[in-house]
Amino acid sequence: PPSPSDLPSEGMDVVLHNYNVGHALEVKNNPFAGISLGGWCRIVWKYGYYFQWGKYWLRIIFLTFMAFINTFFGFLDWVIFAGSIAKAIVNPNPVFVLGHPRTGTTLLHNLLSLDNKQFIFCSTFQAGFPSGFAILRPISWMFAAFVDSKRPMDNMELSLDLPQEDELATNALSGGASQYMSIYLPQLERKCFRPLIAFDEKEACPRDSQAWRSAFDHLMRKLSAVNDNGSGRRRLLLKSPVHTGRVRLLLKLFPNAQFIYLHRDPYRVYQSAVNMADKAYPYMYLHTPSDMQMQDFILDQFLLLHRLYIRDRDLIPKGNLVELSFAELTKDPIKAVEGIYRSFGWKGFEFILPKIQQYQAKHRSYSKNTFVGLSEIERKVISRKWREAFEEFGYKL
């Protein structure tokens, strides 16, 4: 990935937004609620020096307590299900939904997951409690209090049964060998976590690469074992924005994988990303970032994911990639999904169509976030920093 010195910096030292740093004593909406003791100890040992222990003491105590509970259930899970997980067949043709956060990936993930004849996915419960979700499945309803019924940043429905980002589970299982650690400790994004996007050999620590690979492989097998009886008949439908920057790695693991890439007007992406940093990230902080640190994280992450995707896009075999805009998806979801099925030659759209119509009827009253207009300096900084993304996908500067 490009180093920080490769990223545009002229005029970037102006603080564009004062970020919310509240919720220091909240323990809900935290993906690490399901981490095991081994993974938590690895994180504390490696990064505990940077924790703000005085400010986030309740969150740290809560996660430590939960780590003991998760380790107990994780052990029972291993005793009962280790054999079936080891024997599970993983379908070699997964589908990855790619795109920067706030480009419509959640909506598309939700819609495609309705095709349960073809796909299995990682649910919110499974992403949140990856060590013990097999044994805890019958009582998963007891964990509903750990999340709100709506996502903090956009009021989209949030429940334990809905599709979720698999990287949340991989981050916990690997003990923090994921770029998602940048949300917990944003001040370490450049120093420690940026190489964990693509895991390029020259950038990433081999130990972190191996930890991520082992955790990811285990999660894929466990999802197959629990959600598909280990048969490998149905395909994994996976969505994590960070996957956008690791197409090369994913193709090494799954040469026949198919990819759907979503893009959106970068100005709107920025506004929505700032809103998410204000409303969702504070539930996870272990160290409060400065406004400039969070600003750099948002601006750099977008450009890095874009560059890595463009760099590796041509590695995807012909016919295995669909690119779709946020506008196309939200204007007519049925047409967008039908186009994906047609492009990939998938069968069964007639099966998923009534489910999409029911989904639309259920969420008919939902309205997207609205934001005040960008200031002149914001537009100037974004257009300079993200110019290549504007030009690549034809968005007006």
Coordinates of C-alpha atoms in Angstrom, one line a residue:
P1 CA 0.0 0.0 0.0
P2 CA 1.2 3.6 -0.5
S3 CA 3.0 4.9 2.5
P4 CA 1.8 8.1 4.2
S5 CA 4.3 10.1 2.3
D6 CA 2.7 9.0 -0.9
L7 CA -0.6 10.5 0.0
P8 CA -1.5 14.1 -1.0
S9 CA -0.8 16.4 2.0
E10 CA -0.9 20.0 0.6
G11 CA -3.5 22.0 2.5
M12 CA -4.5 18.9 4.6
D13 CA -3.5 20.3 8.0
V14 CA -6.8 22.1 8.5
V15 CA -9.2 20.5 10.9
L16 CA -12.5 20.1 9.0
H17 CA -14.7 18.7 11.8
N18 CA -14.8 18.5 15.6
Y19 CA -15.6 14.9 16.3
N20 CA -17.7 13.5 19.1
V21 CA -15.7 11.7 21.8
G22 CA -18.6 10.8 24.2
H23 CA -19.9 7.4 25.3
A24 CA -16.7 6.6 27.3
L25 CA -18.7 4.7 29.9
E26 CA -20.9 2.8 27.3
V27 CA -20.3 -1.0 26.9
K28 CA -22.9 -1.8 24.2
N29 CA -22.3 -1.8 20.4
N30 CA -18.8 -3.1 20.9
P31 CA -17.7 -5.9 18.7
F32 CA -15.1 -7.0 21.2
A33 CA -17.9 -8.1 23.6
G34 CA -17.3 -11.6 22.2
I35 CA -13.5 -11.7 22.3
S36 CA -11.8 -14.6 24.2
L37 CA -9.2 -14.2 26.9
G38 CA -6.3 -15.2 24.6
G39 CA -7.2 -12.6 22.0
W40 CA -7.9 -9.9 24.6
C41 CA -4.6 -10.6 26.4
R42 CA -2.7 -10.3 23.1
I43 CA -4.2 -6.9 22.4
V44 CA -3.6 -5.7 26.0
W45 CA 0.0 -6.9 25.9
K46 CA 0.7 -5.4 22.5
Y47 CA -1.2 -2.1 22.7
G48 CA -2.2 -1.7 26.4
Y49 CA 0.4 1.1 26.8
Y50 CA -1.7 3.2 24.5
F51 CA -5.0 2.6 26.3
Q52 CA -6.6 5.5 28.2
W53 CA -7.2 3.4 31.3
G54 CA -8.6 6.2 33.3
K55 CA -11.2 7.3 30.8
Y56 CA -12.2 3.9 29.4
W57 CA -11.9 1.9 32.7
L58 CA -15.4 0.6 32.6
R59 CA -15.1 -0.6 29.0
I60 CA -11.8 -2.3 29.7
I61 CA -13.3 -4.1 32.8
F62 CA -16.3 -5.1 30.9
L63 CA -14.3 -6.6 28.0
T64 CA -12.0 -8.4 30.4
F65 CA -15.0 -9.9 32.2
M66 CA -16.6 -10.9 28.9
A67 CA -13.3 -12.4 27.8
F68 CA -13.5 -14.9 30.7
I69 CA -17.1 -15.7 29.8
N70 CA -16.4 -16.1 26.1
T71 CA -13.4 -18.3 26.9
F72 CA -15.6 -20.7 28.9
F73 CA -18.2 -21.0 26.2
G74 CA -15.5 -21.1 23.5
F75 CA -13.9 -24.1 25.2
L76 CA -17.3 -25.9 25.3
D77 CA -17.8 -24.9 21.7
W78 CA -14.5 -26.4 20.8
V79 CA -15.1 -29.7 22.7
I80 CA -18.4 -30.3 21.0
F81 CA -17.9 -28.8 17.5
A82 CA -14.2 -29.1 16.8
G83 CA -14.6 -32.3 14.9
S84 CA -17.4 -31.0 12.6
I85 CA -15.6 -27.8 12.0
A86 CA -12.4 -29.6 11.0
K87 CA -14.4 -31.8 8.5
A88 CA -16.5 -28.9 7.2
I89 CA -16.2 -28.2 3.4
V90 CA -16.0 -24.6 2.5
N91 CA -17.5 -23.7 -0.9
P92 CA -14.6 -22.6 -3.0
N93 CA -16.6 -19.9 -4.8
P94 CA -17.5 -17.2 -2.3
V95 CA -19.0 -13.8 -3.2
F96 CA -17.4 -10.7 -1.8
V97 CA -19.2 -7.4 -1.5
L98 CA -16.6 -4.7 -1.8
G99 CA -16.6 -0.9 -1.3
H100 CA -15.6 1.8 1.1
P101 CA -17.7 2.2 4.2
R102 CA -20.9 4.2 3.5
T103 CA -21.2 3.1 -0.2
G104 CA -24.2 0.9 0.2
T105 CA -22.5 -2.4 0.9
T106 CA -24.8 -3.2 3.9
L107 CA -27.9 -2.8 1.8
L108 CA -26.6 -5.0 -1.0
H109 CA -25.4 -7.6 1.6
N110 CA -28.8 -7.7 3.2
L111 CA -30.6 -8.0 -0.2
L112 CA -28.4 -10.8 -1.5
S113 CA -28.5 -12.7 1.8
L114 CA -32.2 -13.2 1.2
D115 CA -31.2 -15.9 -1.3
N116 CA -30.7 -18.6 1.3
K117 CA -30.8 -21.3 -1.3
Q118 CA -27.5 -20.1 -2.7
F119 CA -25.8 -18.2 0.1
I120 CA -24.8 -18.4 3.8
F121 CA -23.4 -15.4 5.7
C122 CA -21.8 -14.3 8.9
S123 CA -24.6 -13.0 11.1
T124 CA -24.2 -10.2 13.7
F125 CA -24.3 -12.7 16.5
Q126 CA -21.7 -14.9 14.8
A127 CA -19.5 -11.8 14.1
G128 CA -19.9 -10.6 17.7
F129 CA -19.3 -14.0 19.4
P130 CA -17.1 -15.9 17.1
S131 CA -15.6 -18.3 19.7
G132 CA -18.8 -19.7 21.0
F133 CA -21.6 -19.0 18.5
A134 CA -22.1 -22.7 17.7
I135 CA -22.9 -23.7 21.2
L136 CA -24.6 -20.4 22.1
R137 CA -26.9 -20.5 19.0
P138 CA -30.0 -21.8 20.9
I139 CA -29.8 -18.9 23.4
S140 CA -28.5 -16.2 21.1
W141 CA -31.6 -14.1 22.0
M142 CA -30.1 -13.5 25.4
F143 CA -27.4 -11.4 23.9
A144 CA -29.7 -8.9 22.1
A145 CA -29.0 -6.3 24.8
F146 CA -25.4 -6.0 23.6
V147 CA -26.6 -4.0 20.5
D148 CA -29.1 -1.3 19.8
S149 CA -32.1 -2.1 17.6
K150 CA -30.9 0.5 15.1
R151 CA -27.4 1.3 13.9
P152 CA -26.1 4.4 15.6
M153 CA -24.9 6.1 12.4
D154 CA -27.9 5.7 10.1
N155 CA -30.9 4.1 11.9
M156 CA -30.7 1.0 9.7
E157 CA -32.2 -2.1 11.4
L158 CA -29.7 -4.0 13.6
S159 CA -30.4 -7.4 15.0
L160 CA -28.3 -10.5 15.8
D161 CA -29.7 -12.4 12.9
L162 CA -28.9 -9.9 10.1
P163 CA -25.7 -10.2 8.0
Q164 CA -22.6 -8.6 9.4
E165 CA -19.0 -7.9 8.5
D166 CA -16.9 -11.1 8.9
E167 CA -13.8 -9.0 9.6
L168 CA -15.3 -8.2 13.0
A169 CA -15.1 -11.8 13.9
T170 CA -11.6 -12.3 12.3
N171 CA -10.3 -9.3 14.3
A172 CA -11.4 -10.9 17.6
L173 CA -10.3 -14.4 16.7
S174 CA -6.8 -13.2 15.6
G175 CA -6.3 -11.0 18.7
G176 CA -6.3 -7.8 16.8
A177 CA -4.5 -8.7 13.6
S178 CA -6.8 -6.6 11.5
Q179 CA -7.0 -3.0 10.2
Y180 CA -10.2 -2.8 12.2
M181 CA -8.0 -2.1 15.2
S182 CA -7.7 1.4 13.9
I183 CA -11.2 2.2 15.2
Y184 CA -10.2 1.2 18.8
L185 CA -6.8 3.0 18.6
P186 CA -6.9 5.5 15.8
Q187 CA -3.6 7.1 16.7
L188 CA -1.9 3.9 15.8
E189 CA -3.5 3.6 12.3
R190 CA -0.4 4.6 10.3
K191 CA 2.2 3.1 12.6
C192 CA 0.6 -0.3 13.2
F193 CA -2.6 -1.1 11.4
R194 CA -2.3 0.2 7.9
P195 CA -0.3 -2.8 6.6
L196 CA -3.2 -5.0 7.8
I197 CA -5.4 -3.9 5.0
A198 CA -3.7 -5.9 2.2
F199 CA -1.2 -7.9 4.1
D200 CA 1.4 -7.3 1.4
E201 CA 4.6 -9.3 2.3
K202 CA 6.8 -6.2 2.3
E203 CA 4.5 -4.3 4.6
A204 CA 2.8 -6.6 7.1
C205 CA 4.4 -8.5 10.0
P206 CA 4.4 -12.2 9.1
R207 CA 3.1 -13.0 12.6
D208 CA 0.1 -10.8 12.0
S209 CA -0.5 -12.2 8.5
Q210 CA -0.5 -15.7 9.9
A211 CA -2.8 -14.8 12.8
W212 CA -5.3 -13.2 10.4
R213 CA -5.1 -16.1 7.9
S214 CA -5.6 -18.7 10.6
A215 CA -8.5 -16.8 12.1
F216 CA -10.2 -16.3 8.7
D217 CA -9.8 -19.9 7.7
H218 CA -11.3 -21.1 11.0
L219 CA -14.2 -18.7 10.7
M220 CA -15.0 -19.8 7.1
R221 CA -15.0 -23.5 8.2
K222 CA -17.1 -22.7 11.3
L223 CA -19.7 -20.8 9.2
S224 CA -19.9 -23.7 6.8
A225 CA -20.2 -26.2 9.7
V226 CA -22.9 -24.3 11.5
N227 CA -24.9 -22.6 8.7
D228 CA -24.6 -25.3 6.0
N229 CA -24.0 -28.5 8.0
G230 CA -20.4 -28.5 6.7
S231 CA -21.6 -29.6 3.2
G232 CA -20.1 -26.7 1.2
R233 CA -23.2 -26.7 -0.9
R234 CA -24.0 -23.0 -0.5
R235 CA -21.6 -20.2 -1.1
L236 CA -20.3 -17.8 1.4
L237 CA -21.6 -14.2 1.0
L238 CA -19.0 -12.0 2.7
K239 CA -18.9 -8.2 3.2
S240 CA -16.3 -6.2 5.0
P241 CA -15.1 -2.9 3.5
V242 CA -11.5 -3.7 4.3
H243 CA -11.7 -6.6 1.8
T244 CA -11.7 -3.9 -0.9
G245 CA -8.0 -3.5 -0.3
R246 CA -7.1 -7.2 -0.3
V247 CA -8.4 -8.5 -3.6
R248 CA -5.0 -10.0 -4.4
L249 CA -5.0 -12.0 -1.1
L250 CA -8.6 -13.1 -1.5
L251 CA -7.9 -14.4 -5.0
K252 CA -5.0 -16.5 -3.6
L253 CA -7.4 -18.0 -1.1
F254 CA -10.3 -18.3 -3.5
P255 CA -9.2 -18.1 -7.2
N256 CA -12.8 -18.5 -8.4
A257 CA -14.4 -15.9 -6.1
Q258 CA -16.8 -13.3 -7.5
F259 CA -16.7 -9.7 -6.5
I260 CA -19.3 -6.9 -6.4
Y261 CA -17.8 -3.4 -6.0
L262 CA -19.9 -0.5 -4.9
H263 CA -18.9 3.2 -5.4
R264 CA -20.5 6.5 -4.5
D265 CA -20.0 10.2 -4.9
P266 CA -16.9 10.8 -2.8
Y267 CA -18.4 14.0 -1.3
R268 CA -21.3 12.0 0.1
V269 CA -19.0 9.2 1.3
Y270 CA -17.0 11.8 3.3
Q271 CA -20.1 13.2 4.9
S272 CA -21.4 9.8 5.8
A273 CA -18.0 8.6 7.1
V274 CA -17.8 11.7 9.4
N275 CA -21.3 10.9 10.7
M276 CA -20.3 7.3 11.4
A277 CA -17.1 8.5 13.2
D278 CA -19.3 10.8 15.3
K279 CA -22.0 8.3 16.2
A280 CA -20.5 4.8 16.1
Y281 CA -16.8 4.8 16.7
P282 CA -17.0 6.3 20.2
Y283 CA -18.6 3.1 21.5
M284 CA -15.3 1.3 20.6
Y285 CA -12.5 3.7 21.5
L286 CA -9.8 2.6 23.9
H287 CA -8.0 5.9 23.3
T288 CA -9.6 9.2 22.3
P289 CA -8.3 10.4 18.9
S290 CA -7.7 14.0 18.2
D291 CA -9.8 15.6 15.5
M292 CA -6.8 15.6 13.1
Q293 CA -6.1 11.9 13.8
M294 CA -9.7 10.9 13.0
Q295 CA -9.7 13.2 9.9
D296 CA -6.5 11.6 8.6
F297 CA -8.0 8.1 9.2
I298 CA -11.1 8.9 7.2
L299 CA -9.2 10.6 4.3
D300 CA -6.4 8.1 4.1
Q301 CA -8.5 5.0 4.4
F302 CA -10.7 6.0 1.5
L303 CA -7.7 6.7 -0.8
L304 CA -5.8 3.6 0.3
L305 CA -8.8 1.3 -0.3
H306 CA -9.4 2.9 -3.7
R307 CA -5.8 2.6 -4.8
L308 CA -5.4 -1.0 -3.7
Y309 CA -8.7 -2.0 -5.4
I310 CA -7.6 -0.3 -8.7
R311 CA -4.2 -1.9 -8.4
D312 CA -5.6 -5.4 -8.1
R313 CA -8.9 -5.1 -10.0
D314 CA -7.4 -6.6 -13.2
L315 CA -6.4 -9.7 -11.4
I316 CA -10.0 -10.7 -11.1
P317 CA -10.9 -13.2 -13.8
K318 CA -13.2 -11.9 -16.6
G319 CA -16.8 -12.3 -15.7
N320 CA -16.2 -12.4 -11.9
L321 CA -16.6 -8.7 -11.2
V322 CA -19.6 -6.4 -11.2
E323 CA -19.2 -2.7 -10.4
L324 CA -22.3 -0.8 -9.2
S325 CA -22.9 2.7 -8.0
F326 CA -24.7 3.6 -4.8
A327 CA -27.2 5.6 -6.9
E328 CA -28.1 2.7 -9.1
L329 CA -28.6 0.4 -6.1
T330 CA -30.8 2.8 -4.1
K331 CA -32.8 4.1 -7.0
D332 CA -34.0 0.6 -8.0
P333 CA -32.7 -2.2 -5.8
I334 CA -34.6 -4.9 -7.7
K335 CA -33.1 -3.9 -11.0
A336 CA -29.7 -3.7 -9.5
V337 CA -29.9 -7.1 -8.0
E338 CA -31.3 -8.6 -11.1
G339 CA -28.4 -7.1 -13.1
I340 CA -26.0 -8.8 -10.7
Y341 CA -27.7 -12.2 -11.2
R342 CA -27.7 -11.7 -15.0
S343 CA -24.0 -10.6 -15.1
F344 CA -22.8 -13.6 -13.1
G345 CA -25.2 -16.0 -14.7
W346 CA -26.7 -16.9 -11.4
K347 CA -30.0 -18.8 -11.3
G348 CA -32.9 -18.2 -8.9
F349 CA -33.7 -14.5 -9.2
E350 CA -37.4 -15.5 -9.3
F351 CA -36.9 -17.0 -5.8
I352 CA -35.4 -13.9 -4.3
L353 CA -37.6 -11.3 -6.0
P354 CA -40.6 -11.6 -3.7
K355 CA -38.2 -11.5 -0.7
I356 CA -36.7 -8.2 -2.0
Q357 CA -40.2 -6.8 -2.4
Q358 CA -41.1 -7.8 1.2
Y359 CA -37.8 -6.2 2.4
Q360 CA -38.7 -3.0 0.6
A361 CA -42.2 -3.0 2.0
K362 CA -40.9 -3.5 5.5
H363 CA -38.4 -0.6 5.2
R364 CA -40.6 1.7 3.1
S365 CA -40.5 4.4 5.8
Y366 CA -36.7 4.4 6.1
S367 CA -35.0 7.5 4.9
K368 CA -31.3 8.1 4.3
N369 CA -29.3 10.5 6.4
T370 CA -29.4 14.1 5.3
F371 CA -26.4 16.4 5.8
V372 CA -25.7 20.1 5.6
G373 CA -23.7 21.2 2.6
L374 CA -19.9 20.9 2.6
S375 CA -17.9 24.1 3.3
E376 CA -15.6 25.4 0.6
I377 CA -12.5 24.2 2.5
E378 CA -14.0 20.7 2.9
R379 CA -14.7 20.4 -0.8
K380 CA -11.2 21.7 -1.6
V381 CA -9.5 19.2 0.7
I382 CA -11.7 16.3 -0.5
S383 CA -11.3 17.0 -4.2
R384 CA -7.5 17.3 -3.8
K385 CA -7.2 14.2 -1.7
W386 CA -9.6 12.0 -3.5
R387 CA -9.3 13.4 -7.1
E388 CA -8.3 10.0 -8.6
A389 CA -11.5 8.4 -7.2
F390 CA -13.7 11.2 -8.7
E391 CA -12.0 10.7 -12.1
E392 CA -12.1 6.9 -12.0
F393 CA -15.8 6.6 -11.6
G394 CA -16.9 9.9 -13.3
Y395 CA -18.0 11.9 -10.3
K396 CA -18.1 15.7 -10.6
L397 CA -15.4 17.5 -8.7

